[in-house]
C-alpha positions as a printed Julia matrix, in Angstrom:
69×3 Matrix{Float64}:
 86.33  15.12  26.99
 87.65  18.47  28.33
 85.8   21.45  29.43
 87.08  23.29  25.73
 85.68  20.22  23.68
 82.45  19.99  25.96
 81.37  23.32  25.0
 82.67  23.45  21.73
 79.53  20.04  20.96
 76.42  20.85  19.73
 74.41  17.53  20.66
 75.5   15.1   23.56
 74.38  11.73  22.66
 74.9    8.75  25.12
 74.69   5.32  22.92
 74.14   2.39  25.67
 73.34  -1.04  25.41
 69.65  -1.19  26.62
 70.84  -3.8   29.6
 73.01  -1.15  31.44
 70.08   0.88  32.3
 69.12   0.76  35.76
 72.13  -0.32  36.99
 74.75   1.96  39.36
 77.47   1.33  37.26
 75.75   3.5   34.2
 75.62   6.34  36.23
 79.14   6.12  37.36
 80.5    5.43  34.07
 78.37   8.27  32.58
 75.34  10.09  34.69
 72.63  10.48  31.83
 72.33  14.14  33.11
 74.96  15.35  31.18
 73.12  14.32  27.68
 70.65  15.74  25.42
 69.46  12.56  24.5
 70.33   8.46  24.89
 69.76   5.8   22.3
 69.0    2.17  22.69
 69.2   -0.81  20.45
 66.29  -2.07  21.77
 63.02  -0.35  23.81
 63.74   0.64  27.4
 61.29   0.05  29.99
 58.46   2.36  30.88
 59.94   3.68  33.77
 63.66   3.97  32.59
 62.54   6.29  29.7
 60.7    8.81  32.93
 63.49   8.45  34.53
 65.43  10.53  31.54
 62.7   12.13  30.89
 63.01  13.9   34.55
 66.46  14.66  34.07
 65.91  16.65  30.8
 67.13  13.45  28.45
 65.46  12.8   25.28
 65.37   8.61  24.68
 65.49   7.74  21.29
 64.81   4.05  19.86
 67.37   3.33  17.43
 66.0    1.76  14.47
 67.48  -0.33  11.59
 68.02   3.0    9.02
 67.11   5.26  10.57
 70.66   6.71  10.7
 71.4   10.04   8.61
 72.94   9.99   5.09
């Protein structure tokens, strides 16, 4: 994504597989920082959601529909 498109979003939204929390890789792929929010599949650990929750990152549970029509 460049700087232009970046700017030009209204919501950053990181969708991960709950597993790849916690591990280095996630945050060189894609520091969590950078997001408004994440969404997992399934319910992260206590500590994981803190973790975003100190960097400013809203964690959202995805749930079977709860997706916007």
């Amino acid at each position: 994504m460049t700087d232009t498109e970046g700017a030009a979003a209204r919501r950053r939204v990181l969708l991960v597989d709950h597993s790849a929390f916690g591990r280095q890789a996630l945050d060189e792929l894609a520091p969590p920082v950078g997001f408004d929010s994440a969404v997992s599949a399934e319910l992260l650990p206590q500590e994981e959601q803190d973790a975003l929750q100190s960097l400013g990152v809203r964690y959202e549970l995805a749930t079977e529909g709860s997706g916007r029509g």
